[in-house]
Coordinates of C-alpha atoms (C1' of nucleotides) in Angstrom, one line a residue:
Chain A
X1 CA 86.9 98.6 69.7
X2 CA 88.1 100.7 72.6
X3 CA 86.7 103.7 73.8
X4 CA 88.1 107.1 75.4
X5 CA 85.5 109.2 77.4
X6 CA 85.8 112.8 77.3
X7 CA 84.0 114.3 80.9
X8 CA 82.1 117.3 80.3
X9 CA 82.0 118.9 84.0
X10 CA 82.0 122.5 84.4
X11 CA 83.1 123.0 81.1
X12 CA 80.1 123.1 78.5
X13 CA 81.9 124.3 75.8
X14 CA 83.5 123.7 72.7
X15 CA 86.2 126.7 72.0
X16 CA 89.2 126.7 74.2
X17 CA 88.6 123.3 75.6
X18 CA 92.1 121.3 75.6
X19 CA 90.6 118.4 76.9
X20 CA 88.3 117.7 74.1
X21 CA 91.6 118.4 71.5
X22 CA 93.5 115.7 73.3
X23 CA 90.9 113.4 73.7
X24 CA 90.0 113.7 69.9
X25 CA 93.8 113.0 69.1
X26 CA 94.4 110.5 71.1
X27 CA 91.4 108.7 70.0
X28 CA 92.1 109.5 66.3
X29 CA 95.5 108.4 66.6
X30 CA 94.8 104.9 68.0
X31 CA 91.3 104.3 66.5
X32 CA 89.4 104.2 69.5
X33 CA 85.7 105.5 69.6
X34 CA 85.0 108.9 71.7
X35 CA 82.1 109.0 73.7
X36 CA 81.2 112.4 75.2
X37 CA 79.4 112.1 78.7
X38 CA 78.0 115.1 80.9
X39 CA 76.5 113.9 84.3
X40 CA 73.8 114.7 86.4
X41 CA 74.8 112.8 90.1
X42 CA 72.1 111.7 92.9
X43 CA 74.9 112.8 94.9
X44 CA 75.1 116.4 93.4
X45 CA 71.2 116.5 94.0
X46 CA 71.6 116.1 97.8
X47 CA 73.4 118.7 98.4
X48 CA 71.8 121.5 100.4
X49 CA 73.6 123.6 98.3
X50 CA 71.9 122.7 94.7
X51 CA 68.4 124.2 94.0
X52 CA 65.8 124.0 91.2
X53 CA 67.2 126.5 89.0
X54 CA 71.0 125.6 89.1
X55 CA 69.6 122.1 87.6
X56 CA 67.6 124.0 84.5
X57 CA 70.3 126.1 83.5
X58 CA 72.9 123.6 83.0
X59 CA 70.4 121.0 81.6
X60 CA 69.6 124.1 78.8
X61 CA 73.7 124.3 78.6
X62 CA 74.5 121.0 78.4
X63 CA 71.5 120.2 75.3
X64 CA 73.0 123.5 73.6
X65 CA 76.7 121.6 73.7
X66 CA 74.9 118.2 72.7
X67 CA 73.1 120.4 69.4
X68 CA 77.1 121.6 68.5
X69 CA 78.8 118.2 68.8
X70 CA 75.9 117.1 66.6
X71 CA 76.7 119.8 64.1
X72 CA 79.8 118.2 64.4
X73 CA 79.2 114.3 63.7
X74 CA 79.2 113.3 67.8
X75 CA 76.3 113.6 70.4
X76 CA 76.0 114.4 74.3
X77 CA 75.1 111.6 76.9
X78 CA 73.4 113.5 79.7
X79 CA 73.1 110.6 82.1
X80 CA 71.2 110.9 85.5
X81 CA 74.1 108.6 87.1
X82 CA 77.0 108.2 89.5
X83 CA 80.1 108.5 87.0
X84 CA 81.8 105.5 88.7
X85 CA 79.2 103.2 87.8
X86 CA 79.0 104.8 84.4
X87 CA 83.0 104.1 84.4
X88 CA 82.5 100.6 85.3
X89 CA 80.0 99.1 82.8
X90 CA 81.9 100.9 80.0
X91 CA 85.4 99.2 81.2
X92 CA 83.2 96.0 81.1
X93 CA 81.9 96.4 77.9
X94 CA 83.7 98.8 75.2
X95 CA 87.1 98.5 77.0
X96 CA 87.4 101.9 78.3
X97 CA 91.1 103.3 78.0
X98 CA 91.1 107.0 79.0
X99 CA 89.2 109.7 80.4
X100 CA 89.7 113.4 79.1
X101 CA 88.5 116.1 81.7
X102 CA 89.4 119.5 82.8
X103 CA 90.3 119.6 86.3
X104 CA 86.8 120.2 88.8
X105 CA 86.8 122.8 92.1
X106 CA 84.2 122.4 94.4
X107 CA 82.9 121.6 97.6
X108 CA 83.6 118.2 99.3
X109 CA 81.2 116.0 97.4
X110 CA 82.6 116.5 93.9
X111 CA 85.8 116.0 95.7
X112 CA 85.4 112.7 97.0
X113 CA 84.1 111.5 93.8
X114 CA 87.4 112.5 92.2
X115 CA 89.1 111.1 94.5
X116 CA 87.1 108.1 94.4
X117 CA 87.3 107.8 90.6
X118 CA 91.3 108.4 90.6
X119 CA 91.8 105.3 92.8
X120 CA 89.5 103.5 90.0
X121 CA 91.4 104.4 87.4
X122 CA 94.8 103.6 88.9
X123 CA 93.2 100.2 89.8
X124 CA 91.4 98.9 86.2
X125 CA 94.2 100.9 84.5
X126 CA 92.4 103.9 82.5
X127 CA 94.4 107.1 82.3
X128 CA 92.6 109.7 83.3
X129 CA 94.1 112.8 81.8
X130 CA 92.8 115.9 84.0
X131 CA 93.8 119.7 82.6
X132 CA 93.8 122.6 84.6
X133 CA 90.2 124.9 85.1
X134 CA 90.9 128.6 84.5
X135 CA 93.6 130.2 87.7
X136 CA 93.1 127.1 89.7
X137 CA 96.3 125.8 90.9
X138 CA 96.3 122.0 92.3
X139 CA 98.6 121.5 94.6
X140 CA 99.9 125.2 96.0
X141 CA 101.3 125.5 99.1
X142 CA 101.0 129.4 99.8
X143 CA 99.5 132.3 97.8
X144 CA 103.4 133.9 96.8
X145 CA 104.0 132.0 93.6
X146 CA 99.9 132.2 92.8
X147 CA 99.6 135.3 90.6
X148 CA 101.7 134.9 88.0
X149 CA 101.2 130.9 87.7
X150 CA 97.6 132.5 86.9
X151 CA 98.5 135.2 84.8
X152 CA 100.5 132.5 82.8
X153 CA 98.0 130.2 82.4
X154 CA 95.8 133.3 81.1
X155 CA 98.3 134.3 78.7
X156 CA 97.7 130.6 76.7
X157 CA 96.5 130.7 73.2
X158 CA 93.0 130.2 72.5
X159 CA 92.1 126.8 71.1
X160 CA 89.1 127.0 68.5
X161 CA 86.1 124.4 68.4
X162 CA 86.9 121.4 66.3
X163 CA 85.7 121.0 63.0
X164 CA 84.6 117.3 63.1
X165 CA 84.6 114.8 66.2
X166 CA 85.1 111.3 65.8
X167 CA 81.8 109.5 66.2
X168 CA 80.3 108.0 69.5
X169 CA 80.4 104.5 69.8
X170 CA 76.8 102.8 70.0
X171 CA 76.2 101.9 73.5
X172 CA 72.1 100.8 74.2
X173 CA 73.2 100.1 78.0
X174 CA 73.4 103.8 78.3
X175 CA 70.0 104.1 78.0
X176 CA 69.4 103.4 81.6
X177 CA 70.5 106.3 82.6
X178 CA 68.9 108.5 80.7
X179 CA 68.0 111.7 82.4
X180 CA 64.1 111.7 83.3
X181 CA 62.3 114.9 83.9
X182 CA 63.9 117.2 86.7
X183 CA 60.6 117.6 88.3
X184 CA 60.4 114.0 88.9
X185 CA 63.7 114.1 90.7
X186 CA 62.3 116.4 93.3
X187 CA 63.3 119.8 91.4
X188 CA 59.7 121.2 89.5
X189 CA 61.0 124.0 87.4
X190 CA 61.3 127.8 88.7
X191 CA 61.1 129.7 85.9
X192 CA 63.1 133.0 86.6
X193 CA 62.4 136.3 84.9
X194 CA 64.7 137.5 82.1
X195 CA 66.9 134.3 82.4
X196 CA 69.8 134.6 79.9
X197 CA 70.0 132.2 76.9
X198 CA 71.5 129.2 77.9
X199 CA 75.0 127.6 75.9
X200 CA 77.9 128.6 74.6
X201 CA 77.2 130.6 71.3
X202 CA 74.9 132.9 73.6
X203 CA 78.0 133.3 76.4
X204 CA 80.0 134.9 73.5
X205 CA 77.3 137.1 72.3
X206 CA 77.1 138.4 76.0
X207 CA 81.0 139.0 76.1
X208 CA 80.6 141.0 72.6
X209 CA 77.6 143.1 74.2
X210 CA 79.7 143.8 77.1
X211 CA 83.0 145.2 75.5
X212 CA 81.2 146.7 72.8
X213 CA 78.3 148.7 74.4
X214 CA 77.2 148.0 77.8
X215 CA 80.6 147.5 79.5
X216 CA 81.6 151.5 79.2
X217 CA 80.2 152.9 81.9
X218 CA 81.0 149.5 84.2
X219 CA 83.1 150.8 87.0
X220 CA 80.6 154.0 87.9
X221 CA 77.3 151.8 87.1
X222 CA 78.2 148.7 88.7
X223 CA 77.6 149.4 92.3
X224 CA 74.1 150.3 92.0
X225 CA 71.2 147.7 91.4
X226 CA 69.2 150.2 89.2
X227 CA 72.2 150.4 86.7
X228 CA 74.0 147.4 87.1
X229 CA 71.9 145.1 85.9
X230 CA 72.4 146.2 82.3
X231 CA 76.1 147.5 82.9
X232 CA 77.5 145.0 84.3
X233 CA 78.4 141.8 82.3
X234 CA 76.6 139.2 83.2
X235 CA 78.9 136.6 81.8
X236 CA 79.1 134.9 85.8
X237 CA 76.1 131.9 85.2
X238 CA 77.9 130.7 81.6
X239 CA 81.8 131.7 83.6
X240 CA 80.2 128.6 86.6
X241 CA 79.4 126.4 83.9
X242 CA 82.0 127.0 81.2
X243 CA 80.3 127.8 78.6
X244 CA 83.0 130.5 78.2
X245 CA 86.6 129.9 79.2
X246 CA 88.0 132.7 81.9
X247 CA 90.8 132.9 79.5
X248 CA 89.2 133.7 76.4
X249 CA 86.7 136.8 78.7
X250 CA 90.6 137.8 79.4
X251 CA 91.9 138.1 76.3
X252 CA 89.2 139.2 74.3
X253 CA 89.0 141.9 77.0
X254 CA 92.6 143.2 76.5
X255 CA 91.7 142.9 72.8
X256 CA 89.2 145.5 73.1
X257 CA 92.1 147.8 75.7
X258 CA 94.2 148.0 72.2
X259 CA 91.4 148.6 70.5
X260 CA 90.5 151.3 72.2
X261 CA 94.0 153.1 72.8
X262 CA 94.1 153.0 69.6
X263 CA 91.2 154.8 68.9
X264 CA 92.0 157.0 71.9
X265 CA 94.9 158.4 69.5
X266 CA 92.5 159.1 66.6
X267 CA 91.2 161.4 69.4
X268 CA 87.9 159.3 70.1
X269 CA 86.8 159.4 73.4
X270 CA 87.5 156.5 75.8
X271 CA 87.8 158.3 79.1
X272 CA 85.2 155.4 80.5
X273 CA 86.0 152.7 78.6
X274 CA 89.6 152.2 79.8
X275 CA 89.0 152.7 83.5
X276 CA 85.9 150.7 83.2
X277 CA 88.0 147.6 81.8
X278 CA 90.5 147.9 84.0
X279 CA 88.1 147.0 86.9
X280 CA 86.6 144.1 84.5
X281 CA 89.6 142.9 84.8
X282 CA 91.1 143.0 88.1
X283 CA 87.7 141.3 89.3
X284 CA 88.3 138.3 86.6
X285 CA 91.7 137.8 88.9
X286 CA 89.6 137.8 92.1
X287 CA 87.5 135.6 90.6
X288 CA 90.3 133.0 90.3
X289 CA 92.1 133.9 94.1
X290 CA 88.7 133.3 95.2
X291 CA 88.3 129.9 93.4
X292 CA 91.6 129.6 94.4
X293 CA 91.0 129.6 98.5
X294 CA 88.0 126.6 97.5
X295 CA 90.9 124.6 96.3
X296 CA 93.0 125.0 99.1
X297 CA 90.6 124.5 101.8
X298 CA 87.8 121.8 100.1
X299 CA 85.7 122.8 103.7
X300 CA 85.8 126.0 103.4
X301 CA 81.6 126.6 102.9
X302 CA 81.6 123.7 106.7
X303 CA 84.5 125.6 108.4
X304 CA 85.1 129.4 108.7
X305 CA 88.9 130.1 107.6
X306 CA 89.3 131.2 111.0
X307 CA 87.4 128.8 113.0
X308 CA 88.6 130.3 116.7
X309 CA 86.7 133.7 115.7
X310 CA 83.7 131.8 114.5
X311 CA 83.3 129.6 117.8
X312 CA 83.5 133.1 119.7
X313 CA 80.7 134.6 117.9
X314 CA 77.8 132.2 118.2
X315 CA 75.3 133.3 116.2
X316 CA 71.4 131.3 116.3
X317 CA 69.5 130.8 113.8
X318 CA 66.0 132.4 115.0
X319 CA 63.4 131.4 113.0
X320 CA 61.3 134.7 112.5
X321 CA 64.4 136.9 111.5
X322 CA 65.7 134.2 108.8
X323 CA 62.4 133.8 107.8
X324 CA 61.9 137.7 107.5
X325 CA 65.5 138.1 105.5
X326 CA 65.4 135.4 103.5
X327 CA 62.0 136.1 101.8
X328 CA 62.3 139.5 101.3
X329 CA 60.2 140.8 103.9
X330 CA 62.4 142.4 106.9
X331 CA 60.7 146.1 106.8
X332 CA 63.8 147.1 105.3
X333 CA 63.0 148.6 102.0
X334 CA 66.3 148.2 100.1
X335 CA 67.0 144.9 101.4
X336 CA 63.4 143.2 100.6
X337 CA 63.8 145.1 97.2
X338 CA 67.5 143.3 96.3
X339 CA 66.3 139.9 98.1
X340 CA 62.9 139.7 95.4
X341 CA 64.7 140.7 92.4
X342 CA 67.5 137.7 93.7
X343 CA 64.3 135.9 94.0
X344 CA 62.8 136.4 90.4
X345 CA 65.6 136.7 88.7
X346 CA 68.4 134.8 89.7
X347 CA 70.8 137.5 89.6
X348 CA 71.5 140.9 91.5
X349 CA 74.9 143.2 91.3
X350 CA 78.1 142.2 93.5
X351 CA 77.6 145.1 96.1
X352 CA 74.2 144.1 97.1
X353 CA 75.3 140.7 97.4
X354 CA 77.8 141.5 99.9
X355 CA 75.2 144.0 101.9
X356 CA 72.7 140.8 101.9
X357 CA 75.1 138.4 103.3
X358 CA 76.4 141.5 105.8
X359 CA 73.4 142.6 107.4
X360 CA 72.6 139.2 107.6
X361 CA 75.7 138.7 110.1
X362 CA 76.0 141.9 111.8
X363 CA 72.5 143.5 112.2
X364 CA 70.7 140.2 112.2
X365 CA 73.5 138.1 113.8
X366 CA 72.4 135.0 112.1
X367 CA 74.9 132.0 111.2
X368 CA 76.8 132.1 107.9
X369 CA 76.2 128.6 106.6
X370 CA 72.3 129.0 106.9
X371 CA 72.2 132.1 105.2
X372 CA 75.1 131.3 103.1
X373 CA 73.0 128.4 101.9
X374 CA 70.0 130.4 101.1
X375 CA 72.0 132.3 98.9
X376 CA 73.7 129.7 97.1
X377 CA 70.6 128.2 95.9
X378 CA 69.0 131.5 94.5
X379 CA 72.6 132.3 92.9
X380 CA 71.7 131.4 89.3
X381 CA 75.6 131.9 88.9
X382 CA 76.4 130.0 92.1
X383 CA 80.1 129.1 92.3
X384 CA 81.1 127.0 95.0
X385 CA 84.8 128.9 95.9
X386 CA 83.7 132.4 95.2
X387 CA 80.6 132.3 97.4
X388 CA 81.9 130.8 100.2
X389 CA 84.7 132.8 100.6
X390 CA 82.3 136.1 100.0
X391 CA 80.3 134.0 103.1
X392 CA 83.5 134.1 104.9
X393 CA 84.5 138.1 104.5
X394 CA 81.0 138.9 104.6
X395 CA 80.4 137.4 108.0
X396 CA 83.8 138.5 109.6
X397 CA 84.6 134.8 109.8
X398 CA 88.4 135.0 108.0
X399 CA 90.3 137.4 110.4
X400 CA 92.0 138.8 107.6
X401 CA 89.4 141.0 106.0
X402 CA 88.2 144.5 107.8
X403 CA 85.1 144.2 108.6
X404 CA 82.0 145.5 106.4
X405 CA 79.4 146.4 108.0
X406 CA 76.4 147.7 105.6
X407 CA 73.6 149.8 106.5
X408 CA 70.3 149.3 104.5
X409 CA 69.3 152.4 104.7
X410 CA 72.7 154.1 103.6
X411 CA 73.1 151.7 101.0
X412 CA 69.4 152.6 99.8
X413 CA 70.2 156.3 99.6
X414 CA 73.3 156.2 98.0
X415 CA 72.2 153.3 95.6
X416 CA 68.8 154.4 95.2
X417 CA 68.0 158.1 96.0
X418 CA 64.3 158.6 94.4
X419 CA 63.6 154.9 95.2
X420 CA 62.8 153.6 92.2
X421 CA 64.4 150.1 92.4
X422 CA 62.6 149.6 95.7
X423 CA 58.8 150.3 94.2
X424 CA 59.6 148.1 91.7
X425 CA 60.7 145.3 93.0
X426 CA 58.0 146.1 96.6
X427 CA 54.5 146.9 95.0
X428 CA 53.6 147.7 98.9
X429 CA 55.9 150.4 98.8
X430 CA 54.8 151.7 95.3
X431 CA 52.9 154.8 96.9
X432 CA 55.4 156.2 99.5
X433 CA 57.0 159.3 98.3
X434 CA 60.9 159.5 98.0
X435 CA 61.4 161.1 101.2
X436 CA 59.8 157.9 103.4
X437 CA 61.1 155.2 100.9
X438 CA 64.1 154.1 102.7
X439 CA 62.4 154.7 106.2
X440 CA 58.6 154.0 105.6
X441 CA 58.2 153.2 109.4
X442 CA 58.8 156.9 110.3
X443 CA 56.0 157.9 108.6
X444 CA 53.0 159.3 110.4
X445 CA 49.1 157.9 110.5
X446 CA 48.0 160.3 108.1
X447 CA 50.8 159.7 105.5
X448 CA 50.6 156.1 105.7
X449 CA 47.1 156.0 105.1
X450 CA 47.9 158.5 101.8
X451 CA 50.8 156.4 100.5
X452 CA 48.4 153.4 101.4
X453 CA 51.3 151.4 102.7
X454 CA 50.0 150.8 106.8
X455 CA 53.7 149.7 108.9
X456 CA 52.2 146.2 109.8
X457 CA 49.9 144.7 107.9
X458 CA 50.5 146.4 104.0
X459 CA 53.9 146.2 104.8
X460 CA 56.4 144.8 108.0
X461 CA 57.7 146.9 110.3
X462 CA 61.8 146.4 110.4
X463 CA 62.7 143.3 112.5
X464 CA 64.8 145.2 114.7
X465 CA 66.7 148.8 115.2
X466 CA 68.9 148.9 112.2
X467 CA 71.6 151.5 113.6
X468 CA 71.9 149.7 117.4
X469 CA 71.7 146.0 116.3
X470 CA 74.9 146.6 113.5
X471 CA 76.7 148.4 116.3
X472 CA 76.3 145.7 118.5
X473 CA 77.3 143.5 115.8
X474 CA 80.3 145.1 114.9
X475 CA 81.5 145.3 118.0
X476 CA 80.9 141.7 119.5
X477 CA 82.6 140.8 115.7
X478 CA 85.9 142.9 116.8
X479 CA 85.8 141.1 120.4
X480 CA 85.9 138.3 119.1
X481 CA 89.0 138.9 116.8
X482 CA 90.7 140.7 119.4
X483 CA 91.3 136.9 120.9
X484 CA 94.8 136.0 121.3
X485 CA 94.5 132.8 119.8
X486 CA 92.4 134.0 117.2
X487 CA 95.1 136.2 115.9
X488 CA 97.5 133.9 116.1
X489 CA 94.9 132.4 114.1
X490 CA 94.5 135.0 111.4
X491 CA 98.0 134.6 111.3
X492 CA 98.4 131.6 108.9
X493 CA 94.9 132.1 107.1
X494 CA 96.6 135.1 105.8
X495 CA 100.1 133.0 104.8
X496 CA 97.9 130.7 103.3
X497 CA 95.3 132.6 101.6
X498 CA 95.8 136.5 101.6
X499 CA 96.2 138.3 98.7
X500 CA 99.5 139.8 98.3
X501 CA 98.6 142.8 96.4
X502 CA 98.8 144.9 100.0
X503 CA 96.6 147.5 101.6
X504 CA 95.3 150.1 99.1
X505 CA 97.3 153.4 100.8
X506 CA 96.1 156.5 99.4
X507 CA 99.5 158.5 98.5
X508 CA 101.2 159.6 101.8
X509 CA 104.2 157.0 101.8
X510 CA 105.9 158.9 105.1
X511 CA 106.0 158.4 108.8
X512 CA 104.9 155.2 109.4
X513 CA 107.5 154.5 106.7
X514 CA 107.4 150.6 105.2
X515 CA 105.2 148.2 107.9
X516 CA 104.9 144.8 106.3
X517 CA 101.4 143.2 107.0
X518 CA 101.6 142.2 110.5
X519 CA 100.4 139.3 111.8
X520 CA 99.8 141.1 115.4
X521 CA 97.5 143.7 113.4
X522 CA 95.1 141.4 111.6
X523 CA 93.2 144.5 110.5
X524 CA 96.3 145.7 107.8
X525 CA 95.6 142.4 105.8
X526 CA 93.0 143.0 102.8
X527 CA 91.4 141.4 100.1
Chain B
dA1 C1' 85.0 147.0 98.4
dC2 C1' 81.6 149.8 105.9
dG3 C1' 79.7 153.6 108.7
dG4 C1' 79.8 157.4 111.8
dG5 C1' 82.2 160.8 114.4
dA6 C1' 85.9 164.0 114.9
dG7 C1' 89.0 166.9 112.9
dT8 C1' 90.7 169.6 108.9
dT9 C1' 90.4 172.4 104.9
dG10 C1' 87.9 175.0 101.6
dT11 C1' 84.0 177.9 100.0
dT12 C1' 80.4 181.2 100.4
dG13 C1' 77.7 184.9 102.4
dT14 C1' 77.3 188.7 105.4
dA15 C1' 78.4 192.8 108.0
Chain C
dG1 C1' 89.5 194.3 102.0
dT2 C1' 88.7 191.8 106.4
dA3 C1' 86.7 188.8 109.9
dC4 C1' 84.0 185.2 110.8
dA5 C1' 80.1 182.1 111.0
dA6 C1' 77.9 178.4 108.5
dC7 C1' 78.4 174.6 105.9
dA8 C1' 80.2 171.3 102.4
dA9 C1' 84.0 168.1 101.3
dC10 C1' 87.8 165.4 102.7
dT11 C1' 90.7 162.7 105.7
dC12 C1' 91.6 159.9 109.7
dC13 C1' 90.4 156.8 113.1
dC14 C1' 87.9 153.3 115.5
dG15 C1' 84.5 149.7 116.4

DNA sequence: ACGGGAGTTGTTGTA
DNA sequence: GTACAACAACTCCCG
């Protein structure tokens, strides 16, 4: 009998998955066996950018998906294996037809093995039927006809889990491949504090918590660390693996917008709610531009978008200062506070990721991929095209964002004014009043010695002077983009990937009258 | 969705 | 009531 395959990827779900649909027609309709597959590839685990606890968390997903297709009369193969060899045996044995998958964005690993797997397939003869991944568009030349090809593909109706899937062939040879232990692959298990429940039942649950209860507040309580982490909606580690369909987190949200406007005319109050899902939702659409940029440029976490302003910004990787910021321990309060909760938990709110990555750059003026890299791997939610184009604004690297500097100590005050987040993520710092806790090293002998927290040994003085090394930063960053050639530059990274939304102008539509993003002013163009 | 300085407008307290 | 300093709040600009 002849067998289809359907390839769960980034896709460990069961509701809204067209590929499975298709697969279970086709397979119905010609009385073939489907067999399931989910891979974990030696290749994937050489990456620099996988870590320990990337592995765990889709392991946990994928045996949640295996439990549901068993509800359902089929089973998960979770196969420590190259998929091409996987391909092969089964086109030697159980005459392989078809493969059902969605359609995979990543960095250049994944990417060769497509390709290599496409030019299989055309060769033995398997159809390999691939269906799009959330507002990724294969094949776009420019951004201009981007948006709405997403908002489209948004608009889709949401396919529910099947009932009952055909059953899986028997196939011993399998066995093989069986996925052994990840500690004995080289990855021991990090456990992470307050990890969320992996699978695809617990995504939706998340979603429901979200637009019910803890999403109201959202746009005010996002930015900070202290409030974000219950306020914001933590859907991004099931959104990388697909345990939840961008589509449906877009739908259900506009759901919830009628919803509420409805109750807004029974005179209820929604005068957070509405505001608050408005931002929910503009950032699910950066989420795919971003993904988007990945697609278009597979290098984009080996090459800055603007390579001419990266090459005249050299930036070394000194040992003590990476060491210093990427453990937590630069003598910057704030910052060691964000990077140890990252650290224990996996996770920590969009605007300290960005100030992580940026003081990285400008105050520290250490290179994007190293740091970029460090990230990735403690991103529980890591997602290949988001974070390296965050890398790429973040460092100054694309020529076509302004340039965000962050100060620690700013971003401590305004973020965290009685300090709280810091002493509880830096027990050294647990003593020190509000007034020294963003500035500990300005304290005298005496108050030291009462706070108990001595600059030096309890606790590191900062690496170097905050205010004079981002200045410096900043301003070797604008030299740099000042280059001719690196305009010219910024130039076509904005036709290619800019976001055509425009400049936010506040009001005030006068005097300089209509100026069309210009390529000779590469500071107009924002994200 | 940067930060800091300069300039502008608005508010309050005092004589 | 008026004049004005002191200061907060906003806007604009530049690196």
């Amino acid at each position: 009998m002849a067998t289809e395959v359907i390839w769960f990827k980034r896709d460990l779900r069961l509701r809204d998955h067209p590929p499975l649909l298709q697969a279970i027609d086709s397979a119905g309709l010609s009385g073939q066996s489907l067999l399931p597959l989910f891979f974990v590839e030696p290749e994937r685990l050489k990456q620099p950018d996988t870590s320990e606890i990337h592995l765990h968390w889709e392991l946990d997903c994928a045996r949640a998906l295996d439990r549901e297709l068993q509800r359902r009369g089929s089973r998960l193969w979770i196969l420590h294996a190259d998929p091409l060899e996987v391909f092969q045996l089964l086109h030697e044995t159980v005459e392989l037809t078809a493969l059902h998958s969605h359609e995979e964005t990543g960095t250049d690993w994944s990417f060769q093995r497509d390709r290599a797997v496409q030019k299989w397939c055309r060769k033995m003869g398997v159809d390999w039927h691939e269906t799009p991944s959330n507002g990724v568009v294969r094949r776009l030349k420019g951004r201009d006809a981007w948006k709405s090809a997403r908002d489209r593909r948004m608009r889709q109706v949401l396919a529910d889990a099947p009932e009952l899937i055909p059953a899986p062939p028997e196939i011993p040879s399998l066995d093989q491949w069986s996925c052994p232990d990840l500690s004995s692959l080289g990855f021991p298990e990090r456990p992470l504090r307050d990890r969320p429940d992996p699978g695809e039942s617990s995504a939706q649950d998340v979603l429901n918590g979200f637009l019910e209860e803890r999403g109201e507040p959202y746009r005010y309580a996002m930015s900070s660390p202290l409030s974000g982490s219950y306020h914001c909606s933590r859907l991004a580690p099931y959104l990388a693996l697909g345990c939840l369909s961008l589509r449906r987190v877009v739908q259900q949200t506009q759901q919830r917008e009628k919803q509420l406007k409805s109750l807004r005319q029974e005179g209820r109050d929604t005068q957070r709610w509405l505001p608050s899902l408005s931002s929910f939702k503009s950032r699910l659409a950066w989420h795919c531009h971003f993904m988007q940029k990945l697609e278009m440029e597979p290098d984009l976490d080996v090459v800055a978008q603007n390579p001419v302003i990266d090459a005249r910004m050299p930036r070394p990787l000194v040992e003590d200062k990476f060491q210093a910021w990427s453990t937590g321990n630069t003598g910057w309060p704030f910052l060691d506070a964000c990077m140890r909760q990252l650290h224990a938990t996996g996770w920590i709110n969009f605007r300290m990721r960005a100030m992580l990555m940026s003081v990285a750059s400008y105050t520290l003026w250490l290179p994007w991929r190293e740091t970029g890299l460090h990230l990735a791997r403690l991103f529980l939610d890591y997602e290949p095209g988001i974070h390296w184009s965050q890398v790429g604004m973040q460092s100054g690297t694309t020529g076509i964002n302004t340039v965000r500097a962050y100060s620690v100590t700013k971003q401590g005050r305004d973020q965290d004014p009685e300090g709280d987040y810091i002493r509880r993520w830096v027990p050294e710092l647990a003593r020190v009043p509000a007034e020294s806790i963003h500035e500990p090293w300005k304290m005298d002998k005496a108050e030291q010695e009462r706070s108990q927290c001595r600059i030096g040994s309890d606790y590191p003085a900062p690496l170097v002077d905050e205010g004079k090394a981002r200045k410096e930063g900043v301003s070797k960053t604008y030299a740099a983009r000042r280059d001719p050639e690196a305009r010219k530059k910024s130039q076509e990274v904005f036709q290619k990937h800019g976001s055509r939304k425009g400049p936010t102008r506040r009001r005030k539509p006068a005097q300089k009258s209509s100026q069309a993003p210009d390529a000779d002013q590469p500071g107009l163009f924002q994200e």
